[in-house]
Coordinates of C-alpha atoms in Angstrom, one line a residue:
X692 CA 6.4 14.2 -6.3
X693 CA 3.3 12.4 -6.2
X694 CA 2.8 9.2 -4.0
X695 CA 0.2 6.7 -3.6
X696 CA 0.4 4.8 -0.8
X697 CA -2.0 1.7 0.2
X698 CA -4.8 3.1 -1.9
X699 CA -8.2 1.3 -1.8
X700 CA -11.7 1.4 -3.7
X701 CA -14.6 -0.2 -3.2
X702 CA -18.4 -0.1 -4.1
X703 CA -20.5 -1.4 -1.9
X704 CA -19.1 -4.9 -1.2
X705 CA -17.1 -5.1 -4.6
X706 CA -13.4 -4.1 -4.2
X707 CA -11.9 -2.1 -7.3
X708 CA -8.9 -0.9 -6.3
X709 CA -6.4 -2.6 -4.0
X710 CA -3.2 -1.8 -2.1
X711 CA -2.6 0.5 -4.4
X712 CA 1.4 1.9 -3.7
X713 CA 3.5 3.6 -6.3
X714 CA 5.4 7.3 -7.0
X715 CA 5.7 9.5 -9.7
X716 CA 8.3 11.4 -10.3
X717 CA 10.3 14.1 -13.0
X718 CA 10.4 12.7 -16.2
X719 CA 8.5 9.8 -15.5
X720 CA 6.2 8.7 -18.9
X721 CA 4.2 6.1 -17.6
X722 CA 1.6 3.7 -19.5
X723 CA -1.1 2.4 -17.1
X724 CA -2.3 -1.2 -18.5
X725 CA -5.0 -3.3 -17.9
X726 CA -8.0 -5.1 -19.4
X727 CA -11.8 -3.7 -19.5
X728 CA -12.7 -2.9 -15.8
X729 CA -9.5 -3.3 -14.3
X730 CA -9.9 -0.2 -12.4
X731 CA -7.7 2.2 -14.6
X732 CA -10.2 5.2 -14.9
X733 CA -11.5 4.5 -11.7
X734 CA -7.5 5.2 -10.4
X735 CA -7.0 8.1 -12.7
X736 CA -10.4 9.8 -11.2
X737 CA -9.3 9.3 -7.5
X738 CA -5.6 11.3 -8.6
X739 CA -8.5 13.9 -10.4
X740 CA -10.3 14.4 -6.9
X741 CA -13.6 13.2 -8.9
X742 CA -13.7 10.4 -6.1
X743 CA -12.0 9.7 -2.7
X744 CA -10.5 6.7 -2.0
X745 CA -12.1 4.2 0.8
X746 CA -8.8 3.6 2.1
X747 CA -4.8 5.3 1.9
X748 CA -4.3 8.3 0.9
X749 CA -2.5 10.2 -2.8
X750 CA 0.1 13.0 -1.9
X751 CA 2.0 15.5 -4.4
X752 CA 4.8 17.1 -2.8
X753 CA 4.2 14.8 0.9
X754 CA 0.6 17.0 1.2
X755 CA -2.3 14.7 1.0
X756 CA -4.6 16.0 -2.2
X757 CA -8.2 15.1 -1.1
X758 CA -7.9 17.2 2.7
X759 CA -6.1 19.7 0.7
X760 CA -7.8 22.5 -1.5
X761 CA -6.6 23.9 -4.7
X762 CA -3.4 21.6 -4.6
X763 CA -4.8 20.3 -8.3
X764 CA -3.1 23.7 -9.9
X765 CA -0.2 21.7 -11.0
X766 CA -2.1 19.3 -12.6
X767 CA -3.6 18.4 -16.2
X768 CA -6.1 15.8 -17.1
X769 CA -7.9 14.4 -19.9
X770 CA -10.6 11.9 -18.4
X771 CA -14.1 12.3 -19.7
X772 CA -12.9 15.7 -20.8
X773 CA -16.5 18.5 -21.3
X774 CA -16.2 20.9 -24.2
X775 CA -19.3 22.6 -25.6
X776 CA -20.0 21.6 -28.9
X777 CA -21.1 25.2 -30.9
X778 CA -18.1 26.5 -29.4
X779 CA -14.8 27.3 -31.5
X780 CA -11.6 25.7 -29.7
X781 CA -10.3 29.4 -28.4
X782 CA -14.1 29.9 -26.7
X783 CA -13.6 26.5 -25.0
X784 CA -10.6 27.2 -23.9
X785 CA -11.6 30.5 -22.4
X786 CA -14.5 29.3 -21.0
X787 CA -12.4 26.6 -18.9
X788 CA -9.2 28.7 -18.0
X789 CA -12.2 31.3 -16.7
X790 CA -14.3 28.8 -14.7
X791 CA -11.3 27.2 -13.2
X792 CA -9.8 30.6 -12.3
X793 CA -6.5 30.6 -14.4
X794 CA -7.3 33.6 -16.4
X795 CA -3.6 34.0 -16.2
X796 CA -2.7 31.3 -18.9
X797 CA -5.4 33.0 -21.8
X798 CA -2.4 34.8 -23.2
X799 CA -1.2 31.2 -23.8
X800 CA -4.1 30.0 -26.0
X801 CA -2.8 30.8 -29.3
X802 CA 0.2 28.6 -28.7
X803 CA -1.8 25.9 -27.7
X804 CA -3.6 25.8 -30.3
X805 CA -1.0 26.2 -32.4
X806 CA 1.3 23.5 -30.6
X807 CA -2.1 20.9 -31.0
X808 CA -2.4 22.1 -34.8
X809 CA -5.8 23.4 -34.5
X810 CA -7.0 26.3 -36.5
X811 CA -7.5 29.1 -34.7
X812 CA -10.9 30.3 -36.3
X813 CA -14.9 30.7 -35.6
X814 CA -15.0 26.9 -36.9
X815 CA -17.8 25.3 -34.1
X816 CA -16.1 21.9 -32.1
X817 CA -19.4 19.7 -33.4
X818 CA -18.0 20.3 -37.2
X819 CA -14.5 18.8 -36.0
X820 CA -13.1 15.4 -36.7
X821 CA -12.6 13.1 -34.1
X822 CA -8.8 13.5 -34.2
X823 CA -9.4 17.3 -33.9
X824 CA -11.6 16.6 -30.7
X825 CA -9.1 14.6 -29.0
X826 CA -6.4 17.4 -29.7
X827 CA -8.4 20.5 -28.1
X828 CA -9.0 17.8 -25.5
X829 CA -4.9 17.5 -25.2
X830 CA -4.8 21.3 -25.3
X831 CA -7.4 21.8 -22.4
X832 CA -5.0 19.3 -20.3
X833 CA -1.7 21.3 -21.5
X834 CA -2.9 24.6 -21.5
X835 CA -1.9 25.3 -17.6
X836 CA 2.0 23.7 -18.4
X837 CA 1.1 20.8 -15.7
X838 CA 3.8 19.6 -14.2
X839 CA 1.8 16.5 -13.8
X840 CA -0.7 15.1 -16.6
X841 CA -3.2 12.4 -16.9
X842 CA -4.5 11.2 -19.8
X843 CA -7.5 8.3 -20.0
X844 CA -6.8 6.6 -22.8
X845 CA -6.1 9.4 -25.6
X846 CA -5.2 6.9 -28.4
X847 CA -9.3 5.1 -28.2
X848 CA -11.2 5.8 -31.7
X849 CA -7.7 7.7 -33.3
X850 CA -6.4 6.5 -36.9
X851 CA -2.8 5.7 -37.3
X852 CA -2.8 9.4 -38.6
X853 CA -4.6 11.0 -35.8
X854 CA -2.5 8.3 -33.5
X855 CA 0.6 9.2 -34.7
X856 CA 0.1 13.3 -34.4
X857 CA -1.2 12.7 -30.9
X858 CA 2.3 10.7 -30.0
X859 CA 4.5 13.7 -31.4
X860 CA 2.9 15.8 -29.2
X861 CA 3.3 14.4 -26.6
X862 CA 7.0 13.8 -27.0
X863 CA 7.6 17.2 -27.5
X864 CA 5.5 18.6 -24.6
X865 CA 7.8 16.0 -22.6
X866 CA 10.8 16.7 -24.1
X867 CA 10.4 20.8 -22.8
X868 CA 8.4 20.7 -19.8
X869 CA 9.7 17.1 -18.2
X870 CA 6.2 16.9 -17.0
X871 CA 5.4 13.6 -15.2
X872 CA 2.6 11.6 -17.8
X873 CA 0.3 8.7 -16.8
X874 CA -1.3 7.4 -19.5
X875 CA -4.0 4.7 -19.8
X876 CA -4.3 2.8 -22.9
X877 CA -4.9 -0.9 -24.6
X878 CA -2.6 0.2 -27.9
X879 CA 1.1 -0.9 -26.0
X880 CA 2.4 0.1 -29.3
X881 CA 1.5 3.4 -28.7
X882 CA 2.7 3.3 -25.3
X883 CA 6.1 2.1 -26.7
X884 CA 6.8 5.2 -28.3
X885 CA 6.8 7.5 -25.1
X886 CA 6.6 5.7 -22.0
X887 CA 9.4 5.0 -19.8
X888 CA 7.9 3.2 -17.2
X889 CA 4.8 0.5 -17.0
X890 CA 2.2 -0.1 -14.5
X891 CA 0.2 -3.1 -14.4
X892 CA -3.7 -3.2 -13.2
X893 CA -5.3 -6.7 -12.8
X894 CA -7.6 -7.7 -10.2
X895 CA -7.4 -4.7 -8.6
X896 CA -3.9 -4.9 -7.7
X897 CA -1.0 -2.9 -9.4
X898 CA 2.8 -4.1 -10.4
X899 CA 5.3 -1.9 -12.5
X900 CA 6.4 -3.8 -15.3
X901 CA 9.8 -3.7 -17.1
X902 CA 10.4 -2.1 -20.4
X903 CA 12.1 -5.1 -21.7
X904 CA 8.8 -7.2 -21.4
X905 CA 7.4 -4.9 -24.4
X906 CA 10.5 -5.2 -26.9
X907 CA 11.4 -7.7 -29.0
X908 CA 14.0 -9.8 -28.4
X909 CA 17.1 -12.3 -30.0
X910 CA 18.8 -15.1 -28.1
X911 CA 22.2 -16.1 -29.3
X912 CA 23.8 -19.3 -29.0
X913 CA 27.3 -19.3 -29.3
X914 CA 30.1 -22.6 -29.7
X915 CA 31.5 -22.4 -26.0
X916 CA 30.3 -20.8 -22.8
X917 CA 30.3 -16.9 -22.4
X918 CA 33.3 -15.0 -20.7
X919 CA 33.1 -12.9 -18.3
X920 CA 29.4 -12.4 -18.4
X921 CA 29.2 -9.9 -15.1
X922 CA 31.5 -7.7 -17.0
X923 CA 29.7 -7.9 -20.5
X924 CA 26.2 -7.7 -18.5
X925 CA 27.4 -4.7 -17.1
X926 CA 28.6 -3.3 -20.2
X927 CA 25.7 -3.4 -22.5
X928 CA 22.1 -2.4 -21.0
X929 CA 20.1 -4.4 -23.7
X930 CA 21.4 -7.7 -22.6
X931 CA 18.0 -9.2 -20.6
X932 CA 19.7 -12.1 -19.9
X933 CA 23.1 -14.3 -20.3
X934 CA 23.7 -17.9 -19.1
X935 CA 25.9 -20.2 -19.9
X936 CA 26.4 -20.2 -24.0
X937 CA 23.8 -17.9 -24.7
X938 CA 23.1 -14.4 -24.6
X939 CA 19.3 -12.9 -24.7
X940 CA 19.3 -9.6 -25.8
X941 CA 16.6 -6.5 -27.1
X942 CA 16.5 -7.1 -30.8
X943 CA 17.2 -3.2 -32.0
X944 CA 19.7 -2.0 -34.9
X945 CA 23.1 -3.2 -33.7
X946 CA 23.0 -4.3 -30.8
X947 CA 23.5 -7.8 -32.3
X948 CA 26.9 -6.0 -34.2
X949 CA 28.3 -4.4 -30.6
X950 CA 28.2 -8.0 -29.0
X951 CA 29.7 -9.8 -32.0
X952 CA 32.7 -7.3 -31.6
X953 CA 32.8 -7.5 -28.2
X954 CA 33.1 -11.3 -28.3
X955 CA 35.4 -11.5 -31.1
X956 CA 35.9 -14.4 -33.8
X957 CA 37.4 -17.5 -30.7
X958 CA 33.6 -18.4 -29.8
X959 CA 31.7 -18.8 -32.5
X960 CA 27.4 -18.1 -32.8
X961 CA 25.5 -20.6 -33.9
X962 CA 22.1 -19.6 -34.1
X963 CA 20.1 -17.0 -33.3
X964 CA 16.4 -17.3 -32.5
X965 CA 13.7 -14.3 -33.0
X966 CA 11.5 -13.8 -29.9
X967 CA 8.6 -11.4 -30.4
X968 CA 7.7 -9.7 -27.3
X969 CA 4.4 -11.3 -25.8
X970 CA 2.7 -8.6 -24.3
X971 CA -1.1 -10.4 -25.2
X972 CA -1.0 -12.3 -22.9
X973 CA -1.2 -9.9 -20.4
X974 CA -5.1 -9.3 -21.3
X975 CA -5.8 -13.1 -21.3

């Protein structure tokens, strides 16, 4: 649904962005990673139309979105997100539904603002917490139903309270629209939650990451070497890896109990070592 192919950025003689190739697709809940100045914003505004690329080109449904007008309809985004600050939540919301010619979705604004828990009074956006900010921000990105939204990093300046709410709404607004989400973010944890897929940013380059390398982990040693490990592999998806006499596998409630019964009593474990996912040293 929406492509990027060989995308490139630069300023001046610094390079940003490069070689830039990946799609997006139905259902697809990806977390964009990447240290300070990786390029992650700078990515997020190019698939926003707030810049152009210097080389490739982004396309939703194979038309290319920067020669393209109005193809953004589809689309919701929270990067750098405006609101006016002595305005309630419902006058902010009219005021951008208005000036981006969607009047059609003002009937939805009372379930918005339901959906994102926000009162639905005269109470002025500069008397709102922080939390409540980020939430009409999330309701100015849902409000349209996007089929596609983009959110620059959401979680930044939440409390595990705030965090936690922002999560569950997301997962529900997935859950009924099957809207395709990129989200940028340092908190992986977060990401853990509601992200299917990974993409990688470092140096300017981009590689998609598998789930696995976020999720803890147990390698089991057993007496004598495994049996039939294609078939077992095959069997049982959390198995990362299986060699020999041991089996690596994602440490999560029994999926140590399904392989003990699949194995039976003949080969005995002898140990089983914790590995914690090591997802740090990404940023090093």
């Amino acid at each position: 649904m929406l492509k990027l192919q060989n995308i490139k950025k630069t300023y001046g003689s610094t390079t940003i962005l490069n070689n830039i190739n990946f799609d997006m697709n139905n259902g697809d809940i990806i977390g964009l990673i990447g240290k300070n100045g990786a390029g992650k914003t700078t990515l997020m505004k190019l698939i926003a139309k707030m810049q152009r690329p210097s080389e490739g080109t982004i396309s939703y449904n194979n038309q290319d979105i920067h020669i393209n007008e109005n193809i953004l309809t589809d689309f919701g985004f929270m990067i750098n997100q405006v609101y006016f600050p002595n305005y309630s939540a419902r006058q902010n919301l009219e005021f951008y539904l208005k000036v981006n010619n969607q009047n059609q979705y003002l009937d939805k604004i009372s379930d918005i603002l339901t959906f994102v828990a926000l009162e639905d009074n005269k109470k002025k956006v500069k008397d709102y917490s922080f939390g409540m900010k980020q939430r009409l921000c999330l309701a100015m990105c849902l409000i349209t139903e996007p089929k596609i939204a983009v959110l620059d990093e959401p979680f930044v300046g939440l409390d595990p309270v705030g965090i936690d709410q922002l999560i569950q709404l997301l997962q529900q607004y997935a859950a009924k629209y099957q809207s395709i989400f990129l989200i940028s973010s340092h908190q992986i944890n977060e990401l853990k939650q509601i992200c299917n897929r990974y993409l990688f940013l470092n140096n300017g380059e981009i590689k998609e990451l598998k789930s696995t390398q976020f999720e803890n982990r147990q390698l089991l040693t057993y007496t004598n070497p495994i049996k039939d490990m294609q078939s077992i592999k095959q069997q049982f998806d959390f198995i990362t890896h299986i060699d020999g006499n041991t089996i690596e596998i994602i440490d999560q409630e029994d999926n140590l109990k399904l392989i003990q019964n699949y194995i039976g009593n003949d080969n005995t474990l002898l140990n089983i070592k914790n590995i914690e996912a090591d997802y740090i040293s990404l940023f090093k």
